[in-house]
GROMACS .gro file of C-alpha atoms in nm:
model
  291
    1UNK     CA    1  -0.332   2.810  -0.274
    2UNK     CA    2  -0.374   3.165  -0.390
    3UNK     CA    3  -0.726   3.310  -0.578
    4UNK     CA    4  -0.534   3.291  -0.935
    5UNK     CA    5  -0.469   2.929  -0.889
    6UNK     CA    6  -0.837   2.822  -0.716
    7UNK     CA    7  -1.002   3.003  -1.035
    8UNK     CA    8  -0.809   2.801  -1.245
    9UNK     CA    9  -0.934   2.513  -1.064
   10UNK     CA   10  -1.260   2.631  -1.050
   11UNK     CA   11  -1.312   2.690  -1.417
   12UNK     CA   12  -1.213   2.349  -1.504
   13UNK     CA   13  -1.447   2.174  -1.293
   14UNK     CA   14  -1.702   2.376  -1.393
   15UNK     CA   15  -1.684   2.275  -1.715
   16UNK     CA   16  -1.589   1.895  -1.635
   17UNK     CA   17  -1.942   1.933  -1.415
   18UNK     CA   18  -2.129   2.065  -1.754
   19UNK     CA   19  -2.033   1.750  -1.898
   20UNK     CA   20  -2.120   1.475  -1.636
   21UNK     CA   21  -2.415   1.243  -1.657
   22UNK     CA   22  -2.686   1.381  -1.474
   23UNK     CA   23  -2.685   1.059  -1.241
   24UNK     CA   24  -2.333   1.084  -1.164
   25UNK     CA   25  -2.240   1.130  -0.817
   26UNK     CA   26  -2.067   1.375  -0.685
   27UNK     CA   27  -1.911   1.553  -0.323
   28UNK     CA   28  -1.677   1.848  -0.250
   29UNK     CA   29  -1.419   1.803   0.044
   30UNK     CA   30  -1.204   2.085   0.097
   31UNK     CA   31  -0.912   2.165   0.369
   32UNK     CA   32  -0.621   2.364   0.534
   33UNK     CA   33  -0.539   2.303   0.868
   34UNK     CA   34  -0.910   2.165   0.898
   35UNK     CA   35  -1.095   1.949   0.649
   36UNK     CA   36  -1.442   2.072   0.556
   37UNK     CA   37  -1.720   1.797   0.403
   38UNK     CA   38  -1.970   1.984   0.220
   39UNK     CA   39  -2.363   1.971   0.239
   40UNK     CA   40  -2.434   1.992  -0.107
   41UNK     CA   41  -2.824   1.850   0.042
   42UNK     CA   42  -2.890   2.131   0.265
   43UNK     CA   43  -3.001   2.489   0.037
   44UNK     CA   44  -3.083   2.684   0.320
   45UNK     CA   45  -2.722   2.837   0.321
   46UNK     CA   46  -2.374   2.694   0.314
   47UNK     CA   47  -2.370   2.370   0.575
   48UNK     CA   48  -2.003   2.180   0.621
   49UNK     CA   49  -1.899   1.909   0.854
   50UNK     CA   50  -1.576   2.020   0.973
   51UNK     CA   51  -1.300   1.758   1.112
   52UNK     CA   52  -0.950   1.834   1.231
   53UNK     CA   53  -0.681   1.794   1.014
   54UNK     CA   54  -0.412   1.699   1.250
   55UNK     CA   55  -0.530   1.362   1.337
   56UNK     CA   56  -0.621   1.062   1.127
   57UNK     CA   57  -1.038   0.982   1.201
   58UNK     CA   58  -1.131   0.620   1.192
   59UNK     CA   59  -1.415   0.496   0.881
   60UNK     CA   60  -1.666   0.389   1.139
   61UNK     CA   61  -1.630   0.769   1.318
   62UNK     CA   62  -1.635   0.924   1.009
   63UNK     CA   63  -1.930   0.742   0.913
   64UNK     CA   64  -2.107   0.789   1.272
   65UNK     CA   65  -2.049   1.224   1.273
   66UNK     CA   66  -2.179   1.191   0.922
   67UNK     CA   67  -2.502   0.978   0.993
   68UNK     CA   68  -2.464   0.793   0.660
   69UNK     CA   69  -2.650   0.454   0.664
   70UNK     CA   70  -2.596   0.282   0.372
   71UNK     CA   71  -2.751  -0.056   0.218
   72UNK     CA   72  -2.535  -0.339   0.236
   73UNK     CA   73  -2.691  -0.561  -0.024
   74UNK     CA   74  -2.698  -0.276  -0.287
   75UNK     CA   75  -2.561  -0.395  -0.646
   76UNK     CA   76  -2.272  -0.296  -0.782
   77UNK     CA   77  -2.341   0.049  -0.953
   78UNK     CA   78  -2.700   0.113  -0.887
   79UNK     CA   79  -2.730   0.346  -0.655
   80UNK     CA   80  -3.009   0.343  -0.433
   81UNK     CA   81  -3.275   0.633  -0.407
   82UNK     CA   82  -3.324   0.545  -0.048
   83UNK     CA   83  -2.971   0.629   0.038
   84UNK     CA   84  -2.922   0.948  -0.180
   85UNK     CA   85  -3.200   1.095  -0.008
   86UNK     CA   86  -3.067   1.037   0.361
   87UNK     CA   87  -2.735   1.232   0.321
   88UNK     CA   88  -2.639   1.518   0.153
   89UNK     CA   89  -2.258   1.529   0.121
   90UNK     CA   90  -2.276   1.240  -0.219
   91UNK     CA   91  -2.547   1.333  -0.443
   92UNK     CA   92  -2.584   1.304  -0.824
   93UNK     CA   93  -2.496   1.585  -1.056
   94UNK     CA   94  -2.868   1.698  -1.131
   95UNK     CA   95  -2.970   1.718  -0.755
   96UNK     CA   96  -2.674   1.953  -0.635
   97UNK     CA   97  -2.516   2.136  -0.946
   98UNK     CA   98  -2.628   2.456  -0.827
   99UNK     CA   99  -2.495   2.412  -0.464
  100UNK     CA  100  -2.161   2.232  -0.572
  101UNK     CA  101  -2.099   2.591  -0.796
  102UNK     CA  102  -2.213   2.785  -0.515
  103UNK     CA  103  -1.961   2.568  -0.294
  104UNK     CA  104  -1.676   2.632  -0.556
  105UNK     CA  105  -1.726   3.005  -0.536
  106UNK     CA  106  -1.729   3.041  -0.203
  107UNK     CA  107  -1.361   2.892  -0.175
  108UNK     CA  108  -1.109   3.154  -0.069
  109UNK     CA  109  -0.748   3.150  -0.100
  110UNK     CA  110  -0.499   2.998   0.235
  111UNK     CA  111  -0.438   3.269   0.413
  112UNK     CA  112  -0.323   3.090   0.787
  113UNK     CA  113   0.084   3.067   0.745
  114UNK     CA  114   0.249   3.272   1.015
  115UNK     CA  115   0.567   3.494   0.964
  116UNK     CA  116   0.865   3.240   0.938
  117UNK     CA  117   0.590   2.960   0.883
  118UNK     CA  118   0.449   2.711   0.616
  119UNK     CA  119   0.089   2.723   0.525
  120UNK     CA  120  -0.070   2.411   0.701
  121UNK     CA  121  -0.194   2.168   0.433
  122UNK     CA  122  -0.383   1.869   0.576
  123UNK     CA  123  -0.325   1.660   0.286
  124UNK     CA  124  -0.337   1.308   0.441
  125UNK     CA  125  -0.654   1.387   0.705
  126UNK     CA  126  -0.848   1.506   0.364
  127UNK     CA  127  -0.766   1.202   0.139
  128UNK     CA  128  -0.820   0.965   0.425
  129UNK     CA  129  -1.191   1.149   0.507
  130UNK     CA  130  -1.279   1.192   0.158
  131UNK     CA  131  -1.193   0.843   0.121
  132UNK     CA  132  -1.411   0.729   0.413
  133UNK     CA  133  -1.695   0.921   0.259
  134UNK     CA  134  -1.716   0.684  -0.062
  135UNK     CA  135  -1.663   0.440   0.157
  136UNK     CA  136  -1.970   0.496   0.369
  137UNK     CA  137  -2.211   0.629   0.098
  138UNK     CA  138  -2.152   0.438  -0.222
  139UNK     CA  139  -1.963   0.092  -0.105
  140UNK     CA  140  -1.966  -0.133  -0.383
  141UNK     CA  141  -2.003   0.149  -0.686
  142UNK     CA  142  -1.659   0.228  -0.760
  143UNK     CA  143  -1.554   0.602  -0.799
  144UNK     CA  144  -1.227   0.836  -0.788
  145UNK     CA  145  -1.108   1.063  -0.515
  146UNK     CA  146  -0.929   1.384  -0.681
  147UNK     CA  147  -0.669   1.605  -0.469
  148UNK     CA  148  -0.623   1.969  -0.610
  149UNK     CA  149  -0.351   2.123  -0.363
  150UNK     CA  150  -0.034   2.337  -0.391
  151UNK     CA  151   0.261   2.189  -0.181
  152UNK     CA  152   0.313   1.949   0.067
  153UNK     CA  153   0.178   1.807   0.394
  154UNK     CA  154   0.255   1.975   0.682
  155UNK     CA  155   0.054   1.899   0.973
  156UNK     CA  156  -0.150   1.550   0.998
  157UNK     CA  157  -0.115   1.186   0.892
  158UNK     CA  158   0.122   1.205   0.593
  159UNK     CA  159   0.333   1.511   0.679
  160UNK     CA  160   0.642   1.564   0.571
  161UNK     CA  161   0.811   1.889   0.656
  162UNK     CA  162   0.712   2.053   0.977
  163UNK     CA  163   0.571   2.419   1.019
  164UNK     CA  164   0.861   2.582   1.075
  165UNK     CA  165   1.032   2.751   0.783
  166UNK     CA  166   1.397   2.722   0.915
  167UNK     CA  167   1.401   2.347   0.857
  168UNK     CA  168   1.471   2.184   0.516
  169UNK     CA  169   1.230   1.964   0.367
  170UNK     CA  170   1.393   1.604   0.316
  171UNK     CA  171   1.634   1.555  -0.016
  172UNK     CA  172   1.607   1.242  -0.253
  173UNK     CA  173   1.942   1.154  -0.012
  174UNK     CA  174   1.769   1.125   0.323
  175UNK     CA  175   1.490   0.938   0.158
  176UNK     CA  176   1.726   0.656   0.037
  177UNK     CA  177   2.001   0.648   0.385
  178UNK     CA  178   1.639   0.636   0.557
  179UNK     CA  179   1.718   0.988   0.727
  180UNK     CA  180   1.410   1.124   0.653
  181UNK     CA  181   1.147   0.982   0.985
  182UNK     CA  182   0.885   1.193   0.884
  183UNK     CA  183   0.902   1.022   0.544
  184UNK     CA  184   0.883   0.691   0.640
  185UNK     CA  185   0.597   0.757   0.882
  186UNK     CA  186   0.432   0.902   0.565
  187UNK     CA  187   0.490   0.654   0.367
  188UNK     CA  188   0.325   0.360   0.592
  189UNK     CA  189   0.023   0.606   0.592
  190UNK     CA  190  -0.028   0.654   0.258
  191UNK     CA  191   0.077   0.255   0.150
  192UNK     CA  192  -0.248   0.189   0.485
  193UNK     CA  193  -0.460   0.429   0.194
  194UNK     CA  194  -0.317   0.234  -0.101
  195UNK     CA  195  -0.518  -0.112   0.012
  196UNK     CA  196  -0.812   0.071   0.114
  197UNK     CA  197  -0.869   0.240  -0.256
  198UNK     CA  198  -0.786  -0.076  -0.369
  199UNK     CA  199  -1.036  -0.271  -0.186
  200UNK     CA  200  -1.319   0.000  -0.240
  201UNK     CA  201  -1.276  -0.020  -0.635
  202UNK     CA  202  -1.186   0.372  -0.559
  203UNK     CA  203  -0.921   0.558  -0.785
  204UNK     CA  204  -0.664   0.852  -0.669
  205UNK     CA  205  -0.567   1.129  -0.866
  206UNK     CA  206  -0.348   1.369  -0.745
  207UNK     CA  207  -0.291   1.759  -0.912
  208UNK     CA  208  -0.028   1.957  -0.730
  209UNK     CA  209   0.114   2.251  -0.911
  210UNK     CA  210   0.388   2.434  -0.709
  211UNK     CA  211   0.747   2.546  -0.750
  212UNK     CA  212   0.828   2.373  -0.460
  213UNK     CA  213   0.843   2.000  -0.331
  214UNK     CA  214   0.522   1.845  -0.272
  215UNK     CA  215   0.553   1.475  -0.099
  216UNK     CA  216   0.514   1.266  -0.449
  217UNK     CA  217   0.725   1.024  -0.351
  218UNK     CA  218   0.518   0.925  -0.034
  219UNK     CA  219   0.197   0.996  -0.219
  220UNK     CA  220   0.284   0.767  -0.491
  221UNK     CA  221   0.158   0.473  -0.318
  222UNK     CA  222  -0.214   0.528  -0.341
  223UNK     CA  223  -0.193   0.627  -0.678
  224UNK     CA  224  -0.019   0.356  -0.870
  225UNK     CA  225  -0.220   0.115  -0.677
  226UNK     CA  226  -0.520   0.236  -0.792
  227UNK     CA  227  -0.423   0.336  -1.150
  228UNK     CA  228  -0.497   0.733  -1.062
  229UNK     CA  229  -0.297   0.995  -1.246
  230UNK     CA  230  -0.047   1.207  -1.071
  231UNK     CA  231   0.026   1.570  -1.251
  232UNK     CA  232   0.330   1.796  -1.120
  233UNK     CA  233   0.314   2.151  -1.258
  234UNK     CA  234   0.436   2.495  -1.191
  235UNK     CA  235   0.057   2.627  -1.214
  236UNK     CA  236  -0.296   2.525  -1.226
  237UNK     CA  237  -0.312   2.775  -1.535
  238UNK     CA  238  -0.080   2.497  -1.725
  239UNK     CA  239  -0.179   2.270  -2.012
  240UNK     CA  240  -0.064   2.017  -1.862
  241UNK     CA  241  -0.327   2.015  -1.607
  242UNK     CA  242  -0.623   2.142  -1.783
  243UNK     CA  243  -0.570   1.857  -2.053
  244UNK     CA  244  -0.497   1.610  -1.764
  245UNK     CA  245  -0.815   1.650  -1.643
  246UNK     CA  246  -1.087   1.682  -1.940
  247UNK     CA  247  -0.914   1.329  -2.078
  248UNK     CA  248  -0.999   1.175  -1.735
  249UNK     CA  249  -1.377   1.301  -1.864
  250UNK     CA  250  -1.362   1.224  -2.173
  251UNK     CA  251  -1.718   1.084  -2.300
  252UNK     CA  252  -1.795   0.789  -2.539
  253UNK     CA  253  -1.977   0.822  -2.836
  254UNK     CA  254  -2.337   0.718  -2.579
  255UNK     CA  255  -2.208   0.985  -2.372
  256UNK     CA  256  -2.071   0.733  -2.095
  257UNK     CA  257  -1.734   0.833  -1.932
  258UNK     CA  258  -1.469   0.617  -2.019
  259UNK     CA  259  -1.414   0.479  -1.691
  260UNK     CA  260  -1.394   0.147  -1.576
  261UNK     CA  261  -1.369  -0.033  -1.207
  262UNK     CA  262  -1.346  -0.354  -1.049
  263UNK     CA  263  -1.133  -0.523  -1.297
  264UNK     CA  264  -0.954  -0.814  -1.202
  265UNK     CA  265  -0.706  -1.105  -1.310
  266UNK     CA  266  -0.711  -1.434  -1.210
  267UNK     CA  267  -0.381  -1.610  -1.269
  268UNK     CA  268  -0.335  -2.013  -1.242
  269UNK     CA  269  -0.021  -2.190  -1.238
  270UNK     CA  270   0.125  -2.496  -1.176
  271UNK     CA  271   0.287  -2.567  -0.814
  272UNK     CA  272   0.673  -2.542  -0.957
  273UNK     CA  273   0.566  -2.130  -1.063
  274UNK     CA  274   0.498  -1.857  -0.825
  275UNK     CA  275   0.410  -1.531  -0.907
  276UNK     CA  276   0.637  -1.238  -0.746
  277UNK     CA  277   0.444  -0.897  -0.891
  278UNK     CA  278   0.300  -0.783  -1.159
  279UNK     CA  279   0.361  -0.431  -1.389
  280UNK     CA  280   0.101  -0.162  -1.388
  281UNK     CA  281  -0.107  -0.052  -1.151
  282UNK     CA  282  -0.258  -0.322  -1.002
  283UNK     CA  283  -0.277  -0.456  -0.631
  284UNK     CA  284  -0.299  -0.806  -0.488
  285UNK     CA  285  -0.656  -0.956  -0.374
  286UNK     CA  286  -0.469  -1.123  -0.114
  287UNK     CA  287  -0.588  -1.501  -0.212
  288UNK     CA  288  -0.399  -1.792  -0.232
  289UNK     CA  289  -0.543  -2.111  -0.395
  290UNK     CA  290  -0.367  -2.467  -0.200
  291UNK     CA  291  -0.375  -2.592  -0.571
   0.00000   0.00000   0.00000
């Protein structure tokens, strides 16, 4: 992404932080070939935990390198002190505001693509950590997992194009005579992701502005599952984007974010009906009642 587009970016969430609750939690996770977990706990100077982006990192060794500990018996959206305290990478808005901005600032623009090379974008390694970090720190208080990038995966779970420049990324053709490998290998990562946001309460949102392809059609999964809002653009300096994002803010009249999780639908019928799907973004809780 160059510095035009990541002030852009950080602009907007500088003013979407001004207007969070001051208990709202919050965590910066940002990548290129590597993916890099922020401290936003530790003011000494700038402290990451860095993981590599080429490889897909279980939840249980994501939680282990992290040394998060959370409380099992916690209620749904109460967040406990004791667990705030013990980790620094989720913290509420009024703990870390000054070392998220600093964190923001201190992002610099890709500069690791070779001559004759793509940039290497870690998308899937950085969704599936950041999603492993609500996971571990807040697991019953619902939450969203935002993705600003500028093209596709190339390197990592997820990929879709390899490095080199002299080979085509797949075409809407290869996707449906099932030419495209990379694709489908993608696409069985991402629906993996899908189940886990949906089981988490988590939402995805997804905010890729490039002239270019950018894998939505493999990324898709995660995000209609979860009722997240994709947004394709030519630049993060669009409208498009900027009013994207302050609705997914936007405050009640208390000054609560209208947001909701952990809705569900219970559906009873008699033994003659069966239910084959549903519209919207919803996902199956994967129970079946004899009667």
């Amino acid at each position: 992404m160059e510095e035009e587009e990541i002030g852009e970016v950080r602009r907007e969430m500088g003013r979407v932080l001004a207007q969070l609750p001051g208990h709202a939690l919050v965590g910066l996770v940002s990548f290129r070939e590597m993916v890099w977990v922020h401290d936003l706990g530790f003011t000494d100077c700038s402290r990451v935990l860095v993981f590599a982006g080429d490889r897909e990192i279980s939840l249980d060794r994501v939680i282990e390198l992290m040394g998060i500990h959370h409380l099992p018996n916690s209620k749904f959206g109460m967040p406990q002190p004791q667990l705030v305290q013990k980790q620094g990478f989720i913290l509420p808005v009024s703990m870390c505001e000054f070392g998220l901005t600093t964190a923001l600032e201190e992002l610099i623009a890709s500069s690791n693509a070779l001559a004759g090379a793509h940039p290497k974008r870690a998308t899937g390694a950085v969704i599936s950590t950041a999603l492993a970090l609500l996971e571990g720190c807040s697991p019953k208080y619902g939450g969203r997992v935002m993705v600003f990038t500028s093209g596709p995966a190339i390197i990592g779970p997820g990929l879709i194009i390899e490095t080199d420049l002299s080979k085509p990324i797949r075409t809407h053709r290869d996707i449906a005579s099932y030419q495209a490998p990379l694709s489908e290998k993608a696409k069985i990562f991402y629906k993996k992701l899908a189940q886990r946001f949906s089981d988490r309460s988590l939402v995805f949102d997804l905010f890729v502005c490039s002239l270019d392809q950018v894998g939505a059609t493999e990324l898709r999964y995660p995000i209609e599952a979860s009722g997240g809002f994709m947004i394709l653009a030519e630049s993060f300096k669009s409208n498009e984007f900027k009013k994207c994002l302050r609705l997914i803010f936007k405050q009640e009249r208390d000054e609560h974010l209208k947001m909701n999780f952990e809705a569900s639908i219970k559906v009873v019928t008699t033994n003659e009906v069966k239910i084959c799907g549903a519209l919207g973004p919803c996902m199956s809780l994967r129970v079946k009642m004899d009667q």
